[in-house]
Amino acid sequence: MLRELGLYARAADVGAATAFSLTRFLTPYLAAADDYCIFVDCDFLFTESVTNVLNGLEPGKAVYVVQHDYVPRQQMKMDGRTQSTYPRKNWSSFILFDGRHPKVKALTPSVVNKESPAYLHRFSWLEDDEIGKLDLKWNFLVGEYDAPSAPPASIHYTNGGPWFENCQDVDFADLWLKELAMLRP
């Protein structure tokens, strides 16, 4: 739909794991609001209200992310795809944008269509002090961190979730399967 509207004109990114690899950076443009908006990958499960992420934010930040600093434990992810390592990996899988910030307002279709994936995903369009830090509980990477005793606020099945046959025993799979069961009669 973004292509049909003329908002996204890049060639398909054959190396990307998802079709929304770069379009996520259009979220604040599409929201068109002087307020917060969130992009979140499709492989998350929330165990508490996502609105709670707004509690205690430091004013003046352009974005807020979980600032992961890790080396992936696994070499494969998402249905057999090769795992890659790069600076600020998984920071962009959950982004809380502040639509009032001038650099967020500058994320227009022309920027997203022109700049490199690394420039966007590594937040090179921001100064480091413009990136707010969220607690790990808002982007807990299943299989990359040891499972806590209580479920985190948002569970990210980044290496594959229980909807894949070979991922039925990942941490917190039971919670996802319980949600699925509630949707099916």
PDB file of C-alpha atoms in Angstrom:
ATOM      1  CA  MET A   1       0.000   0.000   0.000  1.00  0.00           C
ATOM      2  CA  LEU A   2       2.897   2.376   0.756  1.00  0.00           C
ATOM      3  CA  ARG A   3       4.165   1.775  -2.770  1.00  0.00           C
ATOM      4  CA  GLU A   4       0.713   2.427  -4.245  1.00  0.00           C
ATOM      5  CA  LEU A   5       0.545   5.720  -2.345  1.00  0.00           C
ATOM      6  CA  GLY A   6       3.992   6.718  -3.622  1.00  0.00           C
ATOM      7  CA  LEU A   7       5.468   6.810  -0.120  1.00  0.00           C
ATOM      8  CA  TYR A   8       7.904   3.942  -0.573  1.00  0.00           C
ATOM      9  CA  ALA A   9       9.783   3.523  -3.829  1.00  0.00           C
ATOM     10  CA  ARG A  10      12.904   1.539  -2.934  1.00  0.00           C
ATOM     11  CA  ALA A  11      13.681  -1.695  -4.719  1.00  0.00           C
ATOM     12  CA  ALA A  12      12.946  -4.771  -2.641  1.00  0.00           C
ATOM     13  CA  ASP A  13      15.715  -5.348  -0.090  1.00  0.00           C
ATOM     14  CA  VAL A  14      16.595  -8.968  -0.844  1.00  0.00           C
ATOM     15  CA  GLY A  15      18.835  -9.201   2.229  1.00  0.00           C
ATOM     16  CA  ALA A  16      16.128  -8.045   4.620  1.00  0.00           C
ATOM     17  CA  ALA A  17      14.293 -10.529   6.810  1.00  0.00           C
ATOM     18  CA  THR A  18      10.987  -8.660   6.487  1.00  0.00           C
ATOM     19  CA  ALA A  19       9.161  -6.484   3.977  1.00  0.00           C
ATOM     20  CA  PHE A  20       8.931  -3.715   6.576  1.00  0.00           C
ATOM     21  CA  SER A  21      12.663  -3.601   7.234  1.00  0.00           C
ATOM     22  CA  LEU A  22      12.885   0.070   6.194  1.00  0.00           C
ATOM     23  CA  THR A  23       9.261   1.193   6.093  1.00  0.00           C
ATOM     24  CA  ARG A  24       9.254   1.095   9.929  1.00  0.00           C
ATOM     25  CA  PHE A  25      10.995   4.474   9.754  1.00  0.00           C
ATOM     26  CA  LEU A  26       7.877   5.932   8.090  1.00  0.00           C
ATOM     27  CA  THR A  27       5.806   5.249  11.226  1.00  0.00           C
ATOM     28  CA  PRO A  28       5.978   8.823  12.587  1.00  0.00           C
ATOM     29  CA  TYR A  29       5.337  10.273   9.126  1.00  0.00           C
ATOM     30  CA  LEU A  30       2.233   8.106   8.780  1.00  0.00           C
ATOM     31  CA  ALA A  31       1.090   8.930  12.325  1.00  0.00           C
ATOM     32  CA  ALA A  32       1.344  12.643  11.467  1.00  0.00           C
ATOM     33  CA  ALA A  33       1.038  13.638  15.118  1.00  0.00           C
ATOM     34  CA  ASP A  34       2.992  15.738  17.576  1.00  0.00           C
ATOM     35  CA  ASP A  35       2.908  12.883  20.028  1.00  0.00           C
ATOM     36  CA  TYR A  36       4.412   9.467  20.607  1.00  0.00           C
ATOM     37  CA  CYS A  37       3.986   6.600  18.190  1.00  0.00           C
ATOM     38  CA  ILE A  38       5.438   3.110  18.240  1.00  0.00           C
ATOM     39  CA  PHE A  39       6.812   0.726  15.693  1.00  0.00           C
ATOM     40  CA  VAL A  40       7.109  -2.883  16.831  1.00  0.00           C
ATOM     41  CA  ASP A  41       8.141  -5.969  14.852  1.00  0.00           C
ATOM     42  CA  CYS A  42       5.409  -8.524  14.213  1.00  0.00           C
ATOM     43  CA  ASP A  43       7.007 -11.233  16.370  1.00  0.00           C
ATOM     44  CA  PHE A  44       6.319  -9.661  19.778  1.00  0.00           C
ATOM     45  CA  LEU A  45       3.940 -10.718  22.524  1.00  0.00           C
ATOM     46  CA  PHE A  46       2.963  -8.133  25.134  1.00  0.00           C
ATOM     47  CA  THR A  47       2.260  -9.263  28.681  1.00  0.00           C
ATOM     48  CA  GLU A  48       1.315  -5.794  29.924  1.00  0.00           C
ATOM     49  CA  SER A  49      -0.191  -2.713  28.348  1.00  0.00           C
ATOM     50  CA  VAL A  50       2.182  -1.118  25.864  1.00  0.00           C
ATOM     51  CA  THR A  51       1.050   2.296  27.128  1.00  0.00           C
ATOM     52  CA  ASN A  52       3.134   1.615  30.247  1.00  0.00           C
ATOM     53  CA  VAL A  53       6.255   2.239  28.165  1.00  0.00           C
ATOM     54  CA  LEU A  54       5.389   5.954  28.389  1.00  0.00           C
ATOM     55  CA  ASN A  55       5.958   6.027  32.143  1.00  0.00           C
ATOM     56  CA  GLY A  56       9.082   7.872  33.279  1.00  0.00           C
ATOM     57  CA  LEU A  57      10.442   8.939  29.896  1.00  0.00           C
ATOM     58  CA  GLU A  58      13.277  11.451  29.825  1.00  0.00           C
ATOM     59  CA  PRO A  59      12.049  14.525  27.920  1.00  0.00           C
ATOM     60  CA  GLY A  60      13.685  15.706  24.720  1.00  0.00           C
ATOM     61  CA  LYS A  61      14.695  12.370  23.203  1.00  0.00           C
ATOM     62  CA  ALA A  62      13.818  11.711  19.560  1.00  0.00           C
ATOM     63  CA  VAL A  63      13.383   7.988  20.063  1.00  0.00           C
ATOM     64  CA  TYR A  64      13.442   5.471  22.871  1.00  0.00           C
ATOM     65  CA  VAL A  65      14.725   1.940  22.308  1.00  0.00           C
ATOM     66  CA  VAL A  66      16.154  -0.959  24.244  1.00  0.00           C
ATOM     67  CA  GLN A  67      19.852  -0.446  23.617  1.00  0.00           C
ATOM     68  CA  HIS A  68      20.898  -4.068  23.165  1.00  0.00           C
ATOM     69  CA  ASP A  69      24.633  -4.729  23.331  1.00  0.00           C
ATOM     70  CA  TYR A  70      25.115  -8.403  22.561  1.00  0.00           C
ATOM     71  CA  VAL A  71      26.554 -10.933  20.166  1.00  0.00           C
ATOM     72  CA  PRO A  72      23.823 -13.253  18.859  1.00  0.00           C
ATOM     73  CA  ARG A  73      23.913 -16.693  20.484  1.00  0.00           C
ATOM     74  CA  GLN A  74      22.495 -18.389  17.417  1.00  0.00           C
ATOM     75  CA  GLN A  75      23.727 -18.431  13.825  1.00  0.00           C
ATOM     76  CA  MET A  76      20.279 -18.983  12.339  1.00  0.00           C
ATOM     77  CA  LYS A  77      17.012 -17.149  12.895  1.00  0.00           C
ATOM     78  CA  MET A  78      13.476 -16.868  11.569  1.00  0.00           C
ATOM     79  CA  ASP A  79      12.824 -20.075   9.712  1.00  0.00           C
ATOM     80  CA  GLY A  80      16.418 -20.808   8.718  1.00  0.00           C
ATOM     81  CA  ARG A  81      17.646 -17.330   7.831  1.00  0.00           C
ATOM     82  CA  THR A  82      21.279 -16.532   8.610  1.00  0.00           C
ATOM     83  CA  GLN A  83      21.801 -14.377  11.690  1.00  0.00           C
ATOM     84  CA  SER A  84      23.822 -11.226  11.103  1.00  0.00           C
ATOM     85  CA  THR A  85      25.698  -9.088  13.599  1.00  0.00           C
ATOM     86  CA  TYR A  86      25.929  -5.312  13.305  1.00  0.00           C
ATOM     87  CA  PRO A  87      26.086  -2.278  15.615  1.00  0.00           C
ATOM     88  CA  ARG A  88      22.833  -1.514  17.402  1.00  0.00           C
ATOM     89  CA  LYS A  89      21.296  -4.824  16.359  1.00  0.00           C
ATOM     90  CA  ASN A  90      17.611  -5.089  17.283  1.00  0.00           C
ATOM     91  CA  TRP A  91      17.391  -1.489  18.486  1.00  0.00           C
ATOM     92  CA  SER A  92      14.938  -0.780  15.655  1.00  0.00           C
ATOM     93  CA  SER A  93      12.665  -3.740  16.382  1.00  0.00           C
ATOM     94  CA  PHE A  94      10.767  -1.645  18.971  1.00  0.00           C
ATOM     95  CA  ILE A  95      10.958   2.126  18.504  1.00  0.00           C
ATOM     96  CA  LEU A  96       9.053   4.704  20.491  1.00  0.00           C
ATOM     97  CA  PHE A  97       9.195   7.844  18.346  1.00  0.00           C
ATOM     98  CA  ASP A  98       8.526  11.335  19.717  1.00  0.00           C
ATOM     99  CA  GLY A  99       6.693  13.048  16.868  1.00  0.00           C
ATOM    100  CA  ARG A 100       7.480  16.478  18.326  1.00  0.00           C
ATOM    101  CA  HIS A 101      11.222  16.077  17.797  1.00  0.00           C
ATOM    102  CA  PRO A 102      12.562  17.851  14.669  1.00  0.00           C
ATOM    103  CA  LYS A 103      14.714  14.904  13.606  1.00  0.00           C
ATOM    104  CA  VAL A 104      11.728  12.578  13.826  1.00  0.00           C
ATOM    105  CA  LYS A 105       9.725  15.035  11.727  1.00  0.00           C
ATOM    106  CA  ALA A 106      12.584  14.908   9.202  1.00  0.00           C
ATOM    107  CA  LEU A 107      12.009  11.159   8.607  1.00  0.00           C
ATOM    108  CA  THR A 108      10.098  11.757   5.406  1.00  0.00           C
ATOM    109  CA  PRO A 109       9.530   9.351   2.536  1.00  0.00           C
ATOM    110  CA  SER A 110      12.377  11.010   0.605  1.00  0.00           C
ATOM    111  CA  VAL A 111      14.819  10.258   3.450  1.00  0.00           C
ATOM    112  CA  VAL A 112      13.600   6.682   3.966  1.00  0.00           C
ATOM    113  CA  ASN A 113      13.719   6.044   0.211  1.00  0.00           C
ATOM    114  CA  LYS A 114      17.240   7.468  -0.159  1.00  0.00           C
ATOM    115  CA  GLU A 115      19.331   6.615   2.905  1.00  0.00           C
ATOM    116  CA  SER A 116      21.084   3.286   3.428  1.00  0.00           C
ATOM    117  CA  PRO A 117      19.616   0.572   5.649  1.00  0.00           C
ATOM    118  CA  ALA A 118      22.626   0.949   7.978  1.00  0.00           C
ATOM    119  CA  TYR A 119      22.034   4.712   8.292  1.00  0.00           C
ATOM    120  CA  LEU A 120      18.432   4.126   9.325  1.00  0.00           C
ATOM    121  CA  HIS A 121      18.792   1.031  11.546  1.00  0.00           C
ATOM    122  CA  ARG A 122      21.872   2.316  13.361  1.00  0.00           C
ATOM    123  CA  PHE A 123      20.114   5.621  14.068  1.00  0.00           C
ATOM    124  CA  SER A 124      22.870   7.564  12.310  1.00  0.00           C
ATOM    125  CA  TRP A 125      20.276  10.249  11.682  1.00  0.00           C
ATOM    126  CA  LEU A 126      20.430  11.068  15.418  1.00  0.00           C
ATOM    127  CA  GLU A 127      23.066  12.136  17.907  1.00  0.00           C
ATOM    128  CA  ASP A 128      23.649   9.524  20.604  1.00  0.00           C
ATOM    129  CA  ASP A 129      22.163  11.789  23.297  1.00  0.00           C
ATOM    130  CA  GLU A 130      18.906  11.978  21.314  1.00  0.00           C
ATOM    131  CA  ILE A 131      18.323   8.237  21.772  1.00  0.00           C
ATOM    132  CA  GLY A 132      16.499   7.402  24.985  1.00  0.00           C
ATOM    133  CA  LYS A 133      17.010   4.103  26.756  1.00  0.00           C
ATOM    134  CA  LEU A 134      14.169   1.707  27.552  1.00  0.00           C
ATOM    135  CA  ASP A 135      14.398  -1.136  30.031  1.00  0.00           C
ATOM    136  CA  LEU A 136      15.149  -4.578  28.565  1.00  0.00           C
ATOM    137  CA  LYS A 137      11.660  -5.713  29.562  1.00  0.00           C
ATOM    138  CA  TRP A 138      10.299  -3.742  26.561  1.00  0.00           C
ATOM    139  CA  ASN A 139      12.245  -5.767  23.988  1.00  0.00           C
ATOM    140  CA  PHE A 140      13.285  -9.035  25.605  1.00  0.00           C
ATOM    141  CA  LEU A 141      15.027 -11.140  22.961  1.00  0.00           C
ATOM    142  CA  VAL A 142      14.032 -14.772  23.422  1.00  0.00           C
ATOM    143  CA  GLY A 143      17.048 -17.034  23.070  1.00  0.00           C
ATOM    144  CA  GLU A 144      19.521 -14.168  23.312  1.00  0.00           C
ATOM    145  CA  TYR A 145      19.094 -13.529  27.030  1.00  0.00           C
ATOM    146  CA  ASP A 146      18.486 -15.973  29.856  1.00  0.00           C
ATOM    147  CA  ALA A 147      14.768 -16.109  30.632  1.00  0.00           C
ATOM    148  CA  PRO A 148      13.796 -14.137  33.738  1.00  0.00           C
ATOM    149  CA  SER A 149      11.616 -15.769  36.386  1.00  0.00           C
ATOM    150  CA  ALA A 150       8.639 -13.579  35.427  1.00  0.00           C
ATOM    151  CA  PRO A 151       7.618 -12.768  31.860  1.00  0.00           C
ATOM    152  CA  PRO A 152       8.909  -9.413  30.597  1.00  0.00           C
ATOM    153  CA  ALA A 153       6.507  -6.703  29.406  1.00  0.00           C
ATOM    154  CA  SER A 154       7.167  -7.562  25.767  1.00  0.00           C
ATOM    155  CA  ILE A 155       8.593 -10.792  24.492  1.00  0.00           C
ATOM    156  CA  HIS A 156      10.397 -10.656  21.153  1.00  0.00           C
ATOM    157  CA  TYR A 157      10.679 -14.028  19.429  1.00  0.00           C
ATOM    158  CA  THR A 158      13.425 -12.662  17.187  1.00  0.00           C
ATOM    159  CA  ASN A 159      14.944 -16.045  16.330  1.00  0.00           C
ATOM    160  CA  GLY A 160      11.581 -17.650  15.611  1.00  0.00           C
ATOM    161  CA  GLY A 161       8.469 -18.170  17.671  1.00  0.00           C
ATOM    162  CA  PRO A 162       6.171 -21.062  18.466  1.00  0.00           C
ATOM    163  CA  TRP A 163       4.245 -20.556  15.210  1.00  0.00           C
ATOM    164  CA  PHE A 164       7.224 -22.367  13.613  1.00  0.00           C
ATOM    165  CA  GLU A 165       7.305 -26.133  14.072  1.00  0.00           C
ATOM    166  CA  ASN A 166      10.972 -26.060  15.102  1.00  0.00           C
ATOM    167  CA  CYS A 167      10.430 -23.356  17.761  1.00  0.00           C
ATOM    168  CA  GLN A 168       7.782 -24.984  19.942  1.00  0.00           C
ATOM    169  CA  ASP A 169      10.048 -25.065  22.992  1.00  0.00           C
ATOM    170  CA  VAL A 170      11.459 -21.513  23.023  1.00  0.00           C
ATOM    171  CA  ASP A 171      11.188 -19.512  26.234  1.00  0.00           C
ATOM    172  CA  PHE A 172       7.667 -18.195  26.806  1.00  0.00           C
ATOM    173  CA  ALA A 173       6.222 -20.314  23.980  1.00  0.00           C
ATOM    174  CA  ASP A 174       3.481 -21.352  26.400  1.00  0.00           C
ATOM    175  CA  LEU A 175       2.284 -17.742  26.681  1.00  0.00           C
ATOM    176  CA  TRP A 176       2.055 -17.316  22.921  1.00  0.00           C
ATOM    177  CA  LEU A 177       0.249 -20.648  22.536  1.00  0.00           C
ATOM    178  CA  LYS A 178      -2.189 -19.630  25.271  1.00  0.00           C
ATOM    179  CA  GLU A 179      -2.995 -16.409  23.370  1.00  0.00           C
ATOM    180  CA  LEU A 180      -3.469 -18.408  20.174  1.00  0.00           C
ATOM    181  CA  ALA A 181      -5.842 -20.783  21.945  1.00  0.00           C
ATOM    182  CA  MET A 182      -7.997 -17.820  23.050  1.00  0.00           C
ATOM    183  CA  LEU A 183      -8.377 -16.749  19.405  1.00  0.00           C
ATOM    184  CA  ARG A 184      -9.461 -20.166  18.207  1.00  0.00           C
ATOM    185  CA  PRO A 185     -12.810 -21.576  19.304  1.00  0.00           C
TER     186      PRO A 185
END
